[in-house]
mmCIF file of C-alpha atoms and ligand atoms in Angstrom:
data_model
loop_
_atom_site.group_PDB
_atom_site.id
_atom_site.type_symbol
_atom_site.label_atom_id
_atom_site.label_comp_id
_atom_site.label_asym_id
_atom_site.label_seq_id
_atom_site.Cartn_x
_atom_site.Cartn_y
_atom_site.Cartn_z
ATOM 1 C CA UNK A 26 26.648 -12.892 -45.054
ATOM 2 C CA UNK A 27 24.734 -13.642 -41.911
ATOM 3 C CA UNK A 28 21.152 -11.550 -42.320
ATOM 4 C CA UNK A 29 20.699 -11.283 -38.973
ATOM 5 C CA UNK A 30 23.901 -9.318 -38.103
ATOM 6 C CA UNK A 31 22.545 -5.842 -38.477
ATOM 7 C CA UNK A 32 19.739 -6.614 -36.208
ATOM 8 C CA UNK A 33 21.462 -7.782 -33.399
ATOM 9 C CA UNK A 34 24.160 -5.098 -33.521
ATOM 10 C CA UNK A 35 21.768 -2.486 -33.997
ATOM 11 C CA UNK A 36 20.515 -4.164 -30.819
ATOM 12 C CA UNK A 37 23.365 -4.449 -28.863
ATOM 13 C CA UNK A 38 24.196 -0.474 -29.968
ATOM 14 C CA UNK A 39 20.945 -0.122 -28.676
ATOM 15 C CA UNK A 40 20.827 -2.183 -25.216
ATOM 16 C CA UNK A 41 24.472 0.312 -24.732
ATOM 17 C CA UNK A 42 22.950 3.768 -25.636
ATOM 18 C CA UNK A 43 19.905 2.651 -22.577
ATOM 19 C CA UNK A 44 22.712 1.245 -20.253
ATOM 20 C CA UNK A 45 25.078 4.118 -20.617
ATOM 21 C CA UNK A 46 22.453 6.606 -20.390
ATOM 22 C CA UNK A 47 20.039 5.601 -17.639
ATOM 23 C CA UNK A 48 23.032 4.825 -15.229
ATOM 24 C CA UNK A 49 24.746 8.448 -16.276
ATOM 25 C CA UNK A 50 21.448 10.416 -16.413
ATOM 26 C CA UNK A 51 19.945 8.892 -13.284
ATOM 27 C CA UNK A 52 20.318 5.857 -10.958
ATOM 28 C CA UNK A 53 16.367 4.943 -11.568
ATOM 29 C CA UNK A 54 14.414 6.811 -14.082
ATOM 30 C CA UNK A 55 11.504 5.774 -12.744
ATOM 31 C CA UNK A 56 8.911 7.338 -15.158
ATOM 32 C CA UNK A 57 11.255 5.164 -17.828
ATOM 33 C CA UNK A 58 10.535 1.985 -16.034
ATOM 34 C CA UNK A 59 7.312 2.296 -15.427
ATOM 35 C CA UNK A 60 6.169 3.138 -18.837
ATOM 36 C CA UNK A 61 3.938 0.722 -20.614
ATOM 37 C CA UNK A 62 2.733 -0.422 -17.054
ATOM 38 C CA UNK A 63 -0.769 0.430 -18.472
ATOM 39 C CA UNK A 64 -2.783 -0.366 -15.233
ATOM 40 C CA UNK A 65 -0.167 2.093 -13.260
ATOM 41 C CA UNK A 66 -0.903 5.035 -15.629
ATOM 42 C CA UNK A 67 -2.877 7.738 -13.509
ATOM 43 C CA UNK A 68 -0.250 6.558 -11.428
ATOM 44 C CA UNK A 69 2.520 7.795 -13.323
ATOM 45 C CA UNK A 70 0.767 10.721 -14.121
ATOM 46 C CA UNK A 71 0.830 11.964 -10.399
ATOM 47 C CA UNK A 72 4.520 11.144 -10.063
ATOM 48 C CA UNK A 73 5.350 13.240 -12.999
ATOM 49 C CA UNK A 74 2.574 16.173 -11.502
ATOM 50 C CA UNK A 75 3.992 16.198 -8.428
ATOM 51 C CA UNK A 76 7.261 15.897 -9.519
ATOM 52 C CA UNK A 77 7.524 13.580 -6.866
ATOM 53 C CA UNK A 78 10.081 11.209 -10.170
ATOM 54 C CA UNK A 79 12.679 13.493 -9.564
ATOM 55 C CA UNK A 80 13.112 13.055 -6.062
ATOM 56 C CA UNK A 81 12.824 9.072 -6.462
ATOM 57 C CA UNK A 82 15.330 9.340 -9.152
ATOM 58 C CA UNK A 83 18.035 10.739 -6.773
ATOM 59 C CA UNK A 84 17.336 6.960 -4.735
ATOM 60 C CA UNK A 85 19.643 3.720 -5.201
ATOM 61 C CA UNK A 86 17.115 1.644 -3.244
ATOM 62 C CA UNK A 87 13.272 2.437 -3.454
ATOM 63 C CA UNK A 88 10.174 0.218 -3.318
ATOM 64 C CA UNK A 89 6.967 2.358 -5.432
ATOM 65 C CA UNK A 90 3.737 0.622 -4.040
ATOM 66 C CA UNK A 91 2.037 1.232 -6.994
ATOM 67 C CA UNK A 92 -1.730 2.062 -7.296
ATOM 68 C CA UNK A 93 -3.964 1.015 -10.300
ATOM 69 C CA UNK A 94 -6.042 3.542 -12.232
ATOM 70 C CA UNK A 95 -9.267 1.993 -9.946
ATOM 71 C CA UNK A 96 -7.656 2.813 -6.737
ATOM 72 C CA UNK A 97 -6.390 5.775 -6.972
ATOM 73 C CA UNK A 98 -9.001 7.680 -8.524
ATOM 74 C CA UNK A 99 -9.921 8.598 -4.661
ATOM 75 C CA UNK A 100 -6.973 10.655 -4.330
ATOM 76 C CA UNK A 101 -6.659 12.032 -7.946
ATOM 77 C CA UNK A 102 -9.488 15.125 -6.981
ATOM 78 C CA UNK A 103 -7.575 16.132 -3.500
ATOM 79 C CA UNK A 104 -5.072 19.452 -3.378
ATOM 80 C CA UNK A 105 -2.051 19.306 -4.439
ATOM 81 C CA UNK A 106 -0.342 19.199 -1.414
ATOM 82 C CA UNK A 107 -2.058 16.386 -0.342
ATOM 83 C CA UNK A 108 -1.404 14.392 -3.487
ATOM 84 C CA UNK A 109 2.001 15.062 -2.725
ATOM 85 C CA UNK A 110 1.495 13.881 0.604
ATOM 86 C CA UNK A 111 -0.055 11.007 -0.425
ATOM 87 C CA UNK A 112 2.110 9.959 -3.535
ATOM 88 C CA UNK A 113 5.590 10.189 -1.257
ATOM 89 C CA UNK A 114 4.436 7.721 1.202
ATOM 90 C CA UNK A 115 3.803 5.589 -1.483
ATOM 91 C CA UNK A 116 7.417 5.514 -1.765
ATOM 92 C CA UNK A 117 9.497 3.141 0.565
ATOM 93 C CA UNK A 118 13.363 3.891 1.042
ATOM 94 C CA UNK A 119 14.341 0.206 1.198
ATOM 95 C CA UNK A 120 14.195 -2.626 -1.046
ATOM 96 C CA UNK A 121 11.293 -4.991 -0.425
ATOM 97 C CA UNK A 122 10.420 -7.976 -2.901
ATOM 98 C CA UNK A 123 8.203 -10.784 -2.632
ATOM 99 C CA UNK A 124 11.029 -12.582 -0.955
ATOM 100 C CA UNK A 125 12.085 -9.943 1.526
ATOM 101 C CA UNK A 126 8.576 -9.087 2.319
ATOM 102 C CA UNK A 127 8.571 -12.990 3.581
ATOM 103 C CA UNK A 128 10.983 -12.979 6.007
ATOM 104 C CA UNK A 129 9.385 -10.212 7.937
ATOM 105 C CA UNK A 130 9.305 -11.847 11.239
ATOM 106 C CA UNK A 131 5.854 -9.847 12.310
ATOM 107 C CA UNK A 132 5.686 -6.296 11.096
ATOM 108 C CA UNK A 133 8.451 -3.606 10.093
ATOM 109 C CA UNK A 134 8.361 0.541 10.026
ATOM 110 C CA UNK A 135 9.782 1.584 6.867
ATOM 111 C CA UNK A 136 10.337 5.407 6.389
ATOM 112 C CA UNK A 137 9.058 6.792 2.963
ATOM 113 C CA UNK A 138 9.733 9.327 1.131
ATOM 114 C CA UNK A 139 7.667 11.729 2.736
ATOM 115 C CA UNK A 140 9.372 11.844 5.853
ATOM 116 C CA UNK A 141 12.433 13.285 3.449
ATOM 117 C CA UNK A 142 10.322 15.774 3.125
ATOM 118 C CA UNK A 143 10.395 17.091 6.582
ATOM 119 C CA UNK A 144 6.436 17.547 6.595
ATOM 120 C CA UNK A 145 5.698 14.657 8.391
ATOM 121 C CA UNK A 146 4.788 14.357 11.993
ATOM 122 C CA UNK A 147 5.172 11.986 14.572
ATOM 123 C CA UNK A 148 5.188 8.474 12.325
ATOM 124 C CA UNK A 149 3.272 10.017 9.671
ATOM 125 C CA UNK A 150 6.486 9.422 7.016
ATOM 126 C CA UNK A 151 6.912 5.408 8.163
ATOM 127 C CA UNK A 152 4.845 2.737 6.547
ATOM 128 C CA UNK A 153 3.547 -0.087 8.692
ATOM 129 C CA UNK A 154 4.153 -3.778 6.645
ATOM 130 C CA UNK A 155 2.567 -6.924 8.787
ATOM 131 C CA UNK A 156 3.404 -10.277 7.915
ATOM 132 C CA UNK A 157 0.096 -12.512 9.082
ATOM 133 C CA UNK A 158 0.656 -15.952 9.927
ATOM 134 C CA UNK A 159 -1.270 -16.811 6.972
ATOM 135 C CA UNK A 160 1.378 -15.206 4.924
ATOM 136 C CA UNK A 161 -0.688 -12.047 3.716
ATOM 137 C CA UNK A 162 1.248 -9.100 3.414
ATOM 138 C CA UNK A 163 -0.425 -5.663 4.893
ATOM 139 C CA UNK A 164 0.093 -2.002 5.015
ATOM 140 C CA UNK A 165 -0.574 1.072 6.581
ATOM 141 C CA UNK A 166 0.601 4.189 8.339
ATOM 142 C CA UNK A 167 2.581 3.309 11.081
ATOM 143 C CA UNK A 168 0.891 6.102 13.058
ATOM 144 C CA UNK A 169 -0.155 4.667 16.002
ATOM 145 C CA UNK A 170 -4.127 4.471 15.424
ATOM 146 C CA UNK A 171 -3.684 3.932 11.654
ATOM 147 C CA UNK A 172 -5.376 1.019 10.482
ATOM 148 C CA UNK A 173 -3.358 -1.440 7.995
ATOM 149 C CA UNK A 174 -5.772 -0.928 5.280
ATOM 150 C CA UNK A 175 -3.863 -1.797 1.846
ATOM 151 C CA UNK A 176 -2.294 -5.481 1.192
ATOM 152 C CA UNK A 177 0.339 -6.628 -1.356
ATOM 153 C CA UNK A 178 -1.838 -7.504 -4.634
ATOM 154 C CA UNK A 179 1.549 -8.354 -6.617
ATOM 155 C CA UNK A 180 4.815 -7.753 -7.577
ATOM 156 C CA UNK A 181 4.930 -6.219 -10.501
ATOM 157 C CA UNK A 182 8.653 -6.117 -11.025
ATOM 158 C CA UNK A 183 12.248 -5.977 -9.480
ATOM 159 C CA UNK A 184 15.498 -4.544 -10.588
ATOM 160 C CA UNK A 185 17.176 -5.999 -7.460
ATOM 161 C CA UNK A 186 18.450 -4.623 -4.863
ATOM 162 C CA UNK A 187 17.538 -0.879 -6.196
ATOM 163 C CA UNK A 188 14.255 -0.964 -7.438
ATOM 164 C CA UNK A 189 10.800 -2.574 -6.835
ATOM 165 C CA UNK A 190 7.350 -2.185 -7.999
ATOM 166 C CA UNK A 191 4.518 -3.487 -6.018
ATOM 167 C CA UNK A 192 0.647 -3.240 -6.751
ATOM 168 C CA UNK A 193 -1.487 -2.803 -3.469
ATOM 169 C CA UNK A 194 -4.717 -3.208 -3.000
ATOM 170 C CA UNK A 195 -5.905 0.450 -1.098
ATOM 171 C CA UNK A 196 -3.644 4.007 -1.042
ATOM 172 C CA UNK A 197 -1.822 4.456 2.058
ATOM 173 C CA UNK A 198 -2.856 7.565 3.739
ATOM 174 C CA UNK A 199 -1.478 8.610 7.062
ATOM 175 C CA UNK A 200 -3.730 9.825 9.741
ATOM 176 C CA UNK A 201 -3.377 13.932 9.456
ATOM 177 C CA UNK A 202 -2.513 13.983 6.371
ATOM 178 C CA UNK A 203 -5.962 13.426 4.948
ATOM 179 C CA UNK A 204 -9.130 11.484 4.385
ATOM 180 C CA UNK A 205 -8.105 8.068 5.058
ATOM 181 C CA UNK A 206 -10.030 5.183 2.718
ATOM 182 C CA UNK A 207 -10.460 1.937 4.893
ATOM 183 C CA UNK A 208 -11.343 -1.403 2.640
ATOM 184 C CA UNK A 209 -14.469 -2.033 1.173
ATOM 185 C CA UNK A 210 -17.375 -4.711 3.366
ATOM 186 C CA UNK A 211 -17.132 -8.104 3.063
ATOM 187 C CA UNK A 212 -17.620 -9.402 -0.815
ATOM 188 C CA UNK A 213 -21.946 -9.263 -1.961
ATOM 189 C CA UNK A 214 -22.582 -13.093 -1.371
ATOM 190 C CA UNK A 215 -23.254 -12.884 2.334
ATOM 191 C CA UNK A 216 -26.485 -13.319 2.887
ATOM 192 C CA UNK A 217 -28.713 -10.541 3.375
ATOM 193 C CA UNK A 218 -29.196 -9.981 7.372
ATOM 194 C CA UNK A 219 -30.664 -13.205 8.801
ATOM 195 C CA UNK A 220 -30.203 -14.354 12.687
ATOM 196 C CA UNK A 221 -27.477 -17.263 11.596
ATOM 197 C CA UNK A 222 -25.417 -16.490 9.091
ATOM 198 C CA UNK A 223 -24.277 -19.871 7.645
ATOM 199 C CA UNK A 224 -20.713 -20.988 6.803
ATOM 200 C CA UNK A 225 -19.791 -21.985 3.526
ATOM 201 C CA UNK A 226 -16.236 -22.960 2.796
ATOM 202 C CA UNK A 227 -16.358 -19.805 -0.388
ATOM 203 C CA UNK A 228 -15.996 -17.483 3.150
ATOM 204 C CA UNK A 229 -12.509 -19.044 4.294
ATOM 205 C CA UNK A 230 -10.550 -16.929 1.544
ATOM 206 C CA UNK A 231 -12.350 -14.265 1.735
ATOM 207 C CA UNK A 232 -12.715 -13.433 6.085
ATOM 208 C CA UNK A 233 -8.573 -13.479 5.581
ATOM 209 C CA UNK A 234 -8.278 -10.866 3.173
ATOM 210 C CA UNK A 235 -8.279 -8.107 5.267
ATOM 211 C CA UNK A 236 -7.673 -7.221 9.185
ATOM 212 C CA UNK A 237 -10.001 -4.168 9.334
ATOM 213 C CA UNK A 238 -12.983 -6.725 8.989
ATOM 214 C CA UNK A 239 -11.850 -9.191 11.581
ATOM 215 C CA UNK A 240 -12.913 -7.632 14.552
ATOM 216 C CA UNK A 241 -16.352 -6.864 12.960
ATOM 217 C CA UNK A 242 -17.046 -10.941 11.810
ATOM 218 C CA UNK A 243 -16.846 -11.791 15.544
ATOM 219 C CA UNK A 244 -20.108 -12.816 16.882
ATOM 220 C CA UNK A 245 -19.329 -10.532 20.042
ATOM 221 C CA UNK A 246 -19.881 -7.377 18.890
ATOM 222 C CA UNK A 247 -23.403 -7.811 17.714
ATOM 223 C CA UNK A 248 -21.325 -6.997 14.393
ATOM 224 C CA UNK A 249 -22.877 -3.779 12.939
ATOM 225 C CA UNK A 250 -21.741 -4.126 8.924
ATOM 226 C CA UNK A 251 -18.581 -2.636 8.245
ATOM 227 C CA UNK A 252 -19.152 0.703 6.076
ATOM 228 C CA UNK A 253 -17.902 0.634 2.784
ATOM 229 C CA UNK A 254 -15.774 3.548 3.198
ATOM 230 C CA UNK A 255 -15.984 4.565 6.493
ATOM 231 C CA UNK A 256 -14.548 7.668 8.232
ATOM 232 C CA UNK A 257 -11.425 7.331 10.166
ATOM 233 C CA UNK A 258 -14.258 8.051 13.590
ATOM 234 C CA UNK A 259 -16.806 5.497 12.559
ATOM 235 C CA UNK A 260 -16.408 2.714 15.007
ATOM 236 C CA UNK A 261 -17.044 -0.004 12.636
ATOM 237 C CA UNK A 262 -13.673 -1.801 11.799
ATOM 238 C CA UNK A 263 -12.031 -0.849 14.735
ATOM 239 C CA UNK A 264 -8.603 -1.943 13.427
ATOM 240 C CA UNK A 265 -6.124 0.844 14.893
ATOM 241 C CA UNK A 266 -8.374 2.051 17.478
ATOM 242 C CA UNK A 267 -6.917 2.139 21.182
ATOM 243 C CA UNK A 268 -8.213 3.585 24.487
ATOM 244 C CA UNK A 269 -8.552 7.228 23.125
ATOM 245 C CA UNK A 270 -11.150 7.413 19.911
ATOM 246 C CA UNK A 271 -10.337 10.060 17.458
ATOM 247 C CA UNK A 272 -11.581 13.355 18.600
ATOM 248 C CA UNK A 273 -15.037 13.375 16.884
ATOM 249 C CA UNK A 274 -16.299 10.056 18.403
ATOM 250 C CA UNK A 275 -18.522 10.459 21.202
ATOM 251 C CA UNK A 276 -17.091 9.034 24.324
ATOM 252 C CA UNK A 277 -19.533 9.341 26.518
ATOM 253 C CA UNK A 278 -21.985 6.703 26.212
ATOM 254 C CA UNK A 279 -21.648 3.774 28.384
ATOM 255 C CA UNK A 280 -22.934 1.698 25.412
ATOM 256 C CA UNK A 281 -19.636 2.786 22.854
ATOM 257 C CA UNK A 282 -16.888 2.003 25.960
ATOM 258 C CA UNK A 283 -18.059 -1.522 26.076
ATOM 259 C CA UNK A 284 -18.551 -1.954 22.484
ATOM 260 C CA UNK A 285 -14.809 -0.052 22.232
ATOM 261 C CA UNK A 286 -13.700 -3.023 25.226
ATOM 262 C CA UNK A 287 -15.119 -5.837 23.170
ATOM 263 C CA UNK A 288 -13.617 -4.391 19.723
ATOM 264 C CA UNK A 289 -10.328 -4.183 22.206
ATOM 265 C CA UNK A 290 -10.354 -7.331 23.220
ATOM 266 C CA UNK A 291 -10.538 -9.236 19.817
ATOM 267 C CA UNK A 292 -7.928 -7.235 18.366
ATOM 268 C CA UNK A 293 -5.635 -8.724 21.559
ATOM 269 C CA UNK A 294 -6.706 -11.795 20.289
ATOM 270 C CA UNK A 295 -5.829 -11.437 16.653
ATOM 271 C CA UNK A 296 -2.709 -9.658 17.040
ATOM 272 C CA UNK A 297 -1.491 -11.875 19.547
ATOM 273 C CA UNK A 298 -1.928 -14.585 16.447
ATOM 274 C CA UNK A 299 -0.023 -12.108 13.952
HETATM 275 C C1 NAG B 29 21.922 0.261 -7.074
HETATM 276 O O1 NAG B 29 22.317 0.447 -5.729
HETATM 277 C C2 NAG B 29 23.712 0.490 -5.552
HETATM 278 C C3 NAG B 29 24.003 0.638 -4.074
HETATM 279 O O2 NAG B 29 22.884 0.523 -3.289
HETATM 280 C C4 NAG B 29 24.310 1.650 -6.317
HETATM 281 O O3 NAG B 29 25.700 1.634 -6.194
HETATM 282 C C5 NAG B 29 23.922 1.548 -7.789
HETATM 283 O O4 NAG B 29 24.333 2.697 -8.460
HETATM 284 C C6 NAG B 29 22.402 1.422 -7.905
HETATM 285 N N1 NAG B 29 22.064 1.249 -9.309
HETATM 286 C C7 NAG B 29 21.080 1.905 -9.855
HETATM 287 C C8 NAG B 29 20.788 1.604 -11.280
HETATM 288 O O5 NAG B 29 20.423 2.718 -9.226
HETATM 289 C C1 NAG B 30 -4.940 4.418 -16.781
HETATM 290 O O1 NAG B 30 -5.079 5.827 -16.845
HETATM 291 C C2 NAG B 30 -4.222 6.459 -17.787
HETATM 292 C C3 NAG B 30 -4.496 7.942 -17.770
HETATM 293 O O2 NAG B 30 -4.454 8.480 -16.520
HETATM 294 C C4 NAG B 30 -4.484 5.935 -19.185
HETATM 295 O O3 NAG B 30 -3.547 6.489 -20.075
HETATM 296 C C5 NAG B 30 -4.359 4.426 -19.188
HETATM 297 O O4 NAG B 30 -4.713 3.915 -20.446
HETATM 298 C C6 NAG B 30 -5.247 3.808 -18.148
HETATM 299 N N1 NAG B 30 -5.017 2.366 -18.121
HETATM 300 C C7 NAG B 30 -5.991 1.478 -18.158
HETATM 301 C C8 NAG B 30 -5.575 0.046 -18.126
HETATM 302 O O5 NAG B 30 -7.155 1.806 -18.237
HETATM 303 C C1 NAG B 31 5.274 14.243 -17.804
HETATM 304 O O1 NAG B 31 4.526 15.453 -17.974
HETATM 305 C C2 NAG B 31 4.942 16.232 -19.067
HETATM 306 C C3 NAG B 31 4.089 17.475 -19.094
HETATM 307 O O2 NAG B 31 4.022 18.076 -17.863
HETATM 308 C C4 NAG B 31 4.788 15.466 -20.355
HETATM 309 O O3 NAG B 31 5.289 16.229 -21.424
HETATM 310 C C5 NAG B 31 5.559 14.147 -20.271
HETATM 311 O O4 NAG B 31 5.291 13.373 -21.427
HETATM 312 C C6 NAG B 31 5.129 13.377 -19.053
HETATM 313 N N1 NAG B 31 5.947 12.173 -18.960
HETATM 314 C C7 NAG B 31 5.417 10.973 -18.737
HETATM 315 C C8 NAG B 31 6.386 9.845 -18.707
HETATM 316 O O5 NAG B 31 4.240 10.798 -18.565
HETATM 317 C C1 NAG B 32 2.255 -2.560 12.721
HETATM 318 O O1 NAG B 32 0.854 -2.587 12.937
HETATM 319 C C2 NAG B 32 0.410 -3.602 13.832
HETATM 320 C C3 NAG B 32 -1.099 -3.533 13.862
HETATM 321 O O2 NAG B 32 -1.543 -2.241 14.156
HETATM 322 C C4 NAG B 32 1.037 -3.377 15.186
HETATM 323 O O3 NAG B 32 0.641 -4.418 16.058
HETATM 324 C C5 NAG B 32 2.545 -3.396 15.056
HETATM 325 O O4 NAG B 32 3.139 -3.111 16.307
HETATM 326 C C6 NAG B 32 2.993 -2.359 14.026
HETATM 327 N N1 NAG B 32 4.401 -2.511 13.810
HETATM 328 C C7 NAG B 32 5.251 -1.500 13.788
HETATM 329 C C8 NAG B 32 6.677 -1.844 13.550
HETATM 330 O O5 NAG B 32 4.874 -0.346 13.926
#
C-alpha cells in the first residue's frame, strides 16, 4: 500500500469540508482569509469590533485596503462610531488588483462601504485612486478638498475577481468624518536648514513618494517644512486645498492669499502632469 494515501485524502476531505462550507456559509469570510496575516492583526481586530466582517461578508466583489498594526494605531483610540466610519471606507465595492489598479487612465471614485451605510455625505463614502505618470498608485477621500494621503504599499493577495487585499501606506479618512492624518515630512537625511539645499540622486525616489509634499519642495513657496502630522487647516502641504480654506484658516491676510495662489498654481502644474 501507498503510505501517502491517507494523507492526501484526508486532504482532499479537507480542501471539500473549506470549499463547501465557505461558499455555503458566506461568499467571503473575510476574518477567515485574513487570518495569519500577522502585520494586518489590529486590523482584523476592528473588523470583527465593529462588526464591520459581516457586512463585507454579504459582498461578491470587495477590495479591503488593509492597514498594518503601525498605521492604524492612530485610529484604534477614536469612538466607536468613528472607527466604524473609518474602517468602512477602508472597504472598496469593486475589485482592484495590481493589474486593474494599472490601467486607471488618471484617477477613479470608487464608493466604499460606508456610503452603504447611508451616513455619508456629499463624497464622503467614495475613495479617490490616482494613477501618477510615474506609476504610483494614491488614495484619498474623494471629497473635494481631501488630500490623497495613503499610496498602494502592496498587494497582499487576490482571490480574483471577488476579493482583494491591499496594504496602504496611511488610513483613509474623509473630511467630516474625523481627524484626518496627512503623510509624514520628507525622510531625516535632508539636510538641516541651509540656504541651498543640494541634490543628491538618494532624493529622486524619495520627492515621488508622495503628492502632499510636492507643492511644498518647490522653491516658490519659500517652502515652510511640511508638519509631520498636520491638521487638515495647516497650510503646509496644500494638496486638496482650493479657493475656499477650511473654515479655521485665517483668510484675511494678504500674505496667506498669495502663498494660497502660489500653492495653487503648482498644484495646476502637477496635476496637469498626473
Ligand atoms: C464571486 O463573484 C461572483 C459574481 O461576482 C459570484 O457569483 C460568486 O459567488 C463570488 N464568489 C465568492 C466566493 O464570493
Ligand atoms: C498586530 O497586532 C495584533 C493585536 O492587535 C497582534 O496579535 C499581532 O501579533 C500584531 N502583529 C505584529 C506583526 O506585531
Ligand atoms: C472576534 O471577536 C470575538 C470576541 O468578540 C472572538 O471570540 C473571536 O475570536 C474574534 N475573531 C477573530 C477572527 O479575531
Ligand atoms: C482624484 O484626486 C485628484 C487630486 O485631488 C483630482 O485631480 C481628481 O479629479 C480626483 N478624481 C476623481 C475621480 O475624483
Amino acid at each position: 500500500m501507498n503510505p501517502k494515501t491517507p494523507f492526501s485524502l484526508l486532504a482532499l476531505v479537507a480542501l471539500v469540508f473549506v470549499f463547501s462550507s465557505s461558499s455555503s456559509v458566506n461568499a467571503l469570510n473575510i476574518l477567515q482569509q485574513l487570518k495569519g496575516y500577522d502585520d494586518y492583526g489590529a486590523f482584523v481586530d476592528l473588523l470583527n469590533q465593529t462588526k464591520l466582517y459581516q457586512k463585507i461578508n454579504e459582498r461578491n466583489t470587495v477590495t479591503i485596503l488593509a492597514l498594518t498594526n503601525a498605521t492604524i494605531a492612530s485610529i484604534q483610540g477614536r469612538s466607536d462610531d468613528e472607527k466604524l466610519a473609518i474602517m468602512s471606507s477602508h472597504v472598496l465595492l469593486d475589485y482592484f488588483d495590481k493589474i486593474k489598479l494599472n490601467k486607471i487612465s488618471k484617477s477613479v471614485a470608487i464608493t466604499t462601504l460606508y456610503q452603504s451605510s447611508g451616513a455619508a455625505n456629499d463624497e464622503q463614502g467614495f475613495v479617490n485612486i490616482t494613477r501618477l505618470s510615474s506609476g504610483q498608485i494614491l488614495f484619498g477621500s474623494a471629497m473635494k478638498k481631501a488630500p490623497l494621503v495613503a499610496r498602494l504599499e502592496k498587494e497582499v493577495f487576490t482571490k480574483p475577481y471577488n476579493l482583494s487585499v491591499l496594504q496602504v501606506s496611511l488610513p483613509i479618512i474623509a473630511p467630516g468624518i474625523g481627524k484626518v492624518i496627512l503623510p509624514p515630512p520628507p525622510p531625516p537625511f535632508t539636510p538641516p536648514p541651509s540656504e541651498s539645499p543640494k541634490k543628491s540622486n538618494d532624493d529622486e525616489e524619495e520627492e515621488s513618494v508622495s503628492p502632499a509634499e510636492a507643492p511644498a519642495d518647490s522653491p516658490e513657496s519659500g517652502s515652510p517644512a511640511p508638519s509631520p502630522v498636520a491638521d487638515a487647516d495647516a497650510p503646509g502641504p496644500a494638496t486638496g486645498n482650493e479657493e475656499d480654506t477650511p473654515a479655521d484658516t485665517t483668510t484675511g491676510s494678504g500674505a496667506s492669499r498669495i502663498f494660497v495662489g502660489a500653492a495653487m498654481a503648482v498644484m495646476a502644474l502637477v496635476f496637469n502632469f498626473l
